[in-house]
Coordinates of C-alpha atoms in Angstrom, one line a residue:
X5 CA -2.8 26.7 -62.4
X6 CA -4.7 23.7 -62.2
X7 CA -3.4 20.8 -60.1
X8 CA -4.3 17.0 -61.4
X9 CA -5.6 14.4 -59.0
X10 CA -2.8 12.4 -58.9
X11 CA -0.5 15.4 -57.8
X12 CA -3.2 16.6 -55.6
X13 CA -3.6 12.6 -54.3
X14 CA 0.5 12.9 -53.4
X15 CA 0.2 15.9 -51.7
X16 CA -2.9 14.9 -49.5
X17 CA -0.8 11.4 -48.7
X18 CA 2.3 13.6 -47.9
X19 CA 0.4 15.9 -45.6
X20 CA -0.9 13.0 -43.3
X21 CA 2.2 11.6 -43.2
X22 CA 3.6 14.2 -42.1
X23 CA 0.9 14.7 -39.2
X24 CA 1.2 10.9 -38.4
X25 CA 4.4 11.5 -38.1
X26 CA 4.4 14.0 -35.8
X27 CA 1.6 12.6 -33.4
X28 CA 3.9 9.4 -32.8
X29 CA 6.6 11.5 -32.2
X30 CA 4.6 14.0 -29.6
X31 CA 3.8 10.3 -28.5
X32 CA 7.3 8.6 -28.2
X33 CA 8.3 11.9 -26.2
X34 CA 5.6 11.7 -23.7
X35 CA 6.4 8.6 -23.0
X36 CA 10.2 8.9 -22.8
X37 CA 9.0 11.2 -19.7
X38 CA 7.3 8.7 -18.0
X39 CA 8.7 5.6 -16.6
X40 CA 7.1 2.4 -14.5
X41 CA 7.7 2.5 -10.6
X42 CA 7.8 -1.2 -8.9
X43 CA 7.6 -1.3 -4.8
X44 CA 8.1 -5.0 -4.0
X45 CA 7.0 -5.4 0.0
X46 CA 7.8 -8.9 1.8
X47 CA 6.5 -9.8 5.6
X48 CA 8.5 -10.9 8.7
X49 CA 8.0 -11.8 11.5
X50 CA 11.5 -11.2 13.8
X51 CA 13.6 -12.9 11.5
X52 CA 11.7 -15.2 10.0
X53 CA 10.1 -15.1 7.0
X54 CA 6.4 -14.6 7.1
X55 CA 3.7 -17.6 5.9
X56 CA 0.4 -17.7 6.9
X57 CA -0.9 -20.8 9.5
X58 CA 3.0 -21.0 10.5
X59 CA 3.6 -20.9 14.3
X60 CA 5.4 -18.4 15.9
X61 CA 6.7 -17.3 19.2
X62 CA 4.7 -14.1 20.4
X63 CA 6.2 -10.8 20.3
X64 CA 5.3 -9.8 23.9
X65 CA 4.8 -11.9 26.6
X66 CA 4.5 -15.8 26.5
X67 CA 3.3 -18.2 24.3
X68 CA 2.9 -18.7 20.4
X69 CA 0.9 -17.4 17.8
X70 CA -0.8 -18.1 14.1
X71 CA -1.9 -16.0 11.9
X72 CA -4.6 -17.2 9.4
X73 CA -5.2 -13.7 7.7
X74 CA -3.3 -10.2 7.3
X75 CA -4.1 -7.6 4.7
X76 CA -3.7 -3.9 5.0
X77 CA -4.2 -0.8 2.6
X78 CA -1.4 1.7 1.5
X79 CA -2.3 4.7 -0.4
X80 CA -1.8 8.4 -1.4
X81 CA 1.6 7.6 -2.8
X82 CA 3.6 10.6 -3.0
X83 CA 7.5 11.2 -4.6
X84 CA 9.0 14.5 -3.8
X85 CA 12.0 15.7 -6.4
X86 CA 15.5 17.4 -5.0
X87 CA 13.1 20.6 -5.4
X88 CA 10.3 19.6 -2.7
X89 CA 7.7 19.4 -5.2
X90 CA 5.4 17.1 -4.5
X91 CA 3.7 14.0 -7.7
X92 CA 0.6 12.4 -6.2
X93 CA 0.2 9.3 -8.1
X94 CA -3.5 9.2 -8.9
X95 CA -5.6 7.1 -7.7
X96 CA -3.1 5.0 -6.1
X97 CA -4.9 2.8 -3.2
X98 CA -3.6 -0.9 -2.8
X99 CA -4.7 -3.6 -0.8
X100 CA -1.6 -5.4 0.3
X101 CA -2.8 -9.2 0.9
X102 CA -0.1 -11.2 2.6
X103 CA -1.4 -14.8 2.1
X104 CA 1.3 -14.7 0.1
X105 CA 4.8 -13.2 1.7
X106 CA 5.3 -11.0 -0.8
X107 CA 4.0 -8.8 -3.1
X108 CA 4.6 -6.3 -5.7
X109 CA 2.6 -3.1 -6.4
X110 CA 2.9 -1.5 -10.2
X111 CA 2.9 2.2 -10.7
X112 CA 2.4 3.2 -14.6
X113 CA 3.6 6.3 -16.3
X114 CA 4.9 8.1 -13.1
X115 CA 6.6 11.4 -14.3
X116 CA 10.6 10.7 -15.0
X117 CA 12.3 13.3 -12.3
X118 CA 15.1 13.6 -9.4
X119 CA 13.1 12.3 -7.0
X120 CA 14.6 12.2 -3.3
X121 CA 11.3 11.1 -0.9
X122 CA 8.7 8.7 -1.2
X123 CA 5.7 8.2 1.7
X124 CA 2.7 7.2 1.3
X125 CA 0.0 6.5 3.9
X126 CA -1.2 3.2 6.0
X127 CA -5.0 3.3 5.4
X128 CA -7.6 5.4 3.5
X129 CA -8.1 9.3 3.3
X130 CA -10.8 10.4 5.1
X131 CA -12.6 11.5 1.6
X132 CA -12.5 7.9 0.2
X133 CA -13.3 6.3 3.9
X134 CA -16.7 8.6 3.6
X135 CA -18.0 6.1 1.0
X136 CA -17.4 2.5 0.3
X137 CA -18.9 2.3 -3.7
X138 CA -15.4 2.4 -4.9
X139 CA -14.2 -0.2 -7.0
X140 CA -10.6 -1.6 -7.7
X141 CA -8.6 -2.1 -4.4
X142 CA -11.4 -0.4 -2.5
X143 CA -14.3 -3.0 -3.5
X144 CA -16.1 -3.6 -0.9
X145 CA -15.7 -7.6 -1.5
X146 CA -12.2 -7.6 -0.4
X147 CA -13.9 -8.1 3.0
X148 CA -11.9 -4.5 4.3
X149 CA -14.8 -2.4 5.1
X150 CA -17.6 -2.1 7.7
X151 CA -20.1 0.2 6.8
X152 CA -20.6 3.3 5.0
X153 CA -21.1 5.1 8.7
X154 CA -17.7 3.6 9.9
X155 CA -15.9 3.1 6.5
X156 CA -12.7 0.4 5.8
X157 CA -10.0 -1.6 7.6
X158 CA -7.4 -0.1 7.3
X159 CA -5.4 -2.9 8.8
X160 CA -6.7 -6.7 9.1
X161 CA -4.9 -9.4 11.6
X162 CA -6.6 -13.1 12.3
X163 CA -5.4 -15.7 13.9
X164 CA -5.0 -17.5 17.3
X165 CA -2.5 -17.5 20.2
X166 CA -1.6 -20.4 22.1
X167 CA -1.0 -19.5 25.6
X168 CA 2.5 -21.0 27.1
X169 CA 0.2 -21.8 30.6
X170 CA -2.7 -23.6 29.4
X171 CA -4.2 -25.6 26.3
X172 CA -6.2 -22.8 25.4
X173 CA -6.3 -21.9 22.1
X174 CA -7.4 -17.6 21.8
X175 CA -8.3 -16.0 18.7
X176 CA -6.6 -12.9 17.6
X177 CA -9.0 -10.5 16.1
X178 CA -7.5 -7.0 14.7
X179 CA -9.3 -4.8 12.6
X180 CA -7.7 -1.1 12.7
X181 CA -9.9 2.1 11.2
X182 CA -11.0 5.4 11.8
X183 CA -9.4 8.1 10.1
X184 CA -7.5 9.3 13.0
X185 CA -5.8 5.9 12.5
X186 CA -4.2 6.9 9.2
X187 CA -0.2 7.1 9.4
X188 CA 2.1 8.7 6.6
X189 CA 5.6 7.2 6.1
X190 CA 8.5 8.4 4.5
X191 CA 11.5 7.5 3.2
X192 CA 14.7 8.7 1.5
X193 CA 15.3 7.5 -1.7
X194 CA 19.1 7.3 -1.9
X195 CA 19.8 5.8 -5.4
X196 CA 17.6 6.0 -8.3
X197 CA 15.5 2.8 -9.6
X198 CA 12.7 1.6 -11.1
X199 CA 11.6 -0.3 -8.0
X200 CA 11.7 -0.3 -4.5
X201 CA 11.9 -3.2 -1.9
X202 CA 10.2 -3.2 1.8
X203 CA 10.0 -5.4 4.5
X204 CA 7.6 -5.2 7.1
X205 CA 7.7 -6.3 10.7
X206 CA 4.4 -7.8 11.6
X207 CA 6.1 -8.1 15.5
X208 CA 6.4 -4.5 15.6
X209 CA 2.5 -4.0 15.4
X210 CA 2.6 -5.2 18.7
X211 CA 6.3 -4.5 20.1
X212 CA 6.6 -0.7 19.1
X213 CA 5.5 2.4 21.3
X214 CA 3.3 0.3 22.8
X215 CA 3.4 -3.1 23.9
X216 CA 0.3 -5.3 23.2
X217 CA 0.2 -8.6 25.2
X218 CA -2.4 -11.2 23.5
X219 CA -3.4 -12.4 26.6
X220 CA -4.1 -9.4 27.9
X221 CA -5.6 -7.9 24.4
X222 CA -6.7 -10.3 21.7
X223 CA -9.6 -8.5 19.9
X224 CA -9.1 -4.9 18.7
X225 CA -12.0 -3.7 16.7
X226 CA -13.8 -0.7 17.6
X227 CA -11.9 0.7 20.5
X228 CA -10.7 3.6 19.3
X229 CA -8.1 4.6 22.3
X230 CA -6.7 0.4 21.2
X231 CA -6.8 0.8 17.8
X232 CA -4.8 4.0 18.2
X233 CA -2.0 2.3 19.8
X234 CA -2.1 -0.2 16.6
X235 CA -1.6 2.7 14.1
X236 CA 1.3 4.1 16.5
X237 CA 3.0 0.9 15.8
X238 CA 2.4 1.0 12.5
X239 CA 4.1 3.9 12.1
X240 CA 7.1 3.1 13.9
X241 CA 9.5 1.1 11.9
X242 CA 6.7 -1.6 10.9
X243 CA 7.6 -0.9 7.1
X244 CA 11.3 -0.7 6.3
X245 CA 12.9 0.2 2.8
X246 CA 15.8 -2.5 2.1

């Protein structure tokens, strides 16, 4: 039986409509399995709402303080379902840069499931600390790294303290690393959404396990037995889900 060109023409048109038609669909269900995750993150300090070059009373001891600059990486974010299994979200590092108070972080095409946990981790796994020709989040000219021998910030804190006793004016210096200094938090997720909200404490960097006077301890940058006692603060109630 021979078969014209026209009919053959249809047939050929019907056939690739008929794939198109199932790609978009294989499409429109992949993404009907994925949805967009929001964290939103706003600074305090106390009870007041966080601004940078504001003056505020110091968290231990006397005096007042101002910060100038705070930034600080979260990363290895990580939503466990009702079943304890475990997404990693790829890739996800995020410089959080509080010379604004608040700040939102956008997580595409995370995996649609009965999620129950989130944590993720203050600073950078030691495999991405080893190196600093990263890109993103991790470039280097975000001013958060050192060297390649030392690696990044994982925390950054400037600014100046204004003793109560004197006209002094000290400057605050706090640069946290090391990958010992790495802290995972977790939290229970107790009603499902699309985003998340946390506030952080910046007076519980230095009002937590351990108490850090600034005019006893203004400059923390490569002392690793002070910078631990940072990242143990960090990980005590500094970030709280609202």
């Amino acid at each position: 039986m021979r078969i014209s060109p026209i009919h053959l023409k249809i047939k050929i048109d019907a056939i690739v409509l008929i794939l198109f038609a199932s790609l978009c669909s294989c499409d429109s269900s992949e993404n009907n399995h994925q949805q967009a995750l929001t964290l939103n993150f706003d600074a305090a300090i106390g009870n007041q709402r966080f601004h940078t070059g504001e003056i505020f009373e110091a968290p231990v001891g006397s005096g007042t303080f101002r910060i100038e600059r705070f930034k600080l990486y979260i990363s290895n974010l990580i939503l466990t379902n009702v079943d304890g299994e475990d997404y990693l979200v790829p890739n996800s590092y995020h410089l959080l840069d509080f010379s604004e108070p608040s700040l939102q972080v956008d997580i595409p095409n995370v995996p649609v499931d009965n999620y129950n946990r989130l944590s993720f981790m203050i600073g950078v796994d030691e495999v991405s600390n080893k190196s600093i020709d990263h890109v993103g989040d991790l470039d280097p000219t975000n001013d958060m790294v050192w060297n390649w021998n030392v690696g990044y910030k994982f925390l950054l804190l400037e600014g100046n303290y204004f003793p109560s006793e004197s006209n002094e004016t000290i400057g605050l210096v706090y640069h946290i690393g090391f990958d010992e200094n790495t802290r995972r938090l977790e939290y229970e997720i107790k009603e499902k959404s699309p985003s998340y909200s946390f506030r952080l404490n910046v007076n519980s960097l230095f009002d937590s396990q351990h108490q850090i006077d600034f005019n006893e301890l203004s400059n923390i940058t490569f002392s690793k037995a002070d910078a631990r006692k940072v990242a143990d603060n960090y990980s005590d109630g500094f970030i709280q889900m609202e």
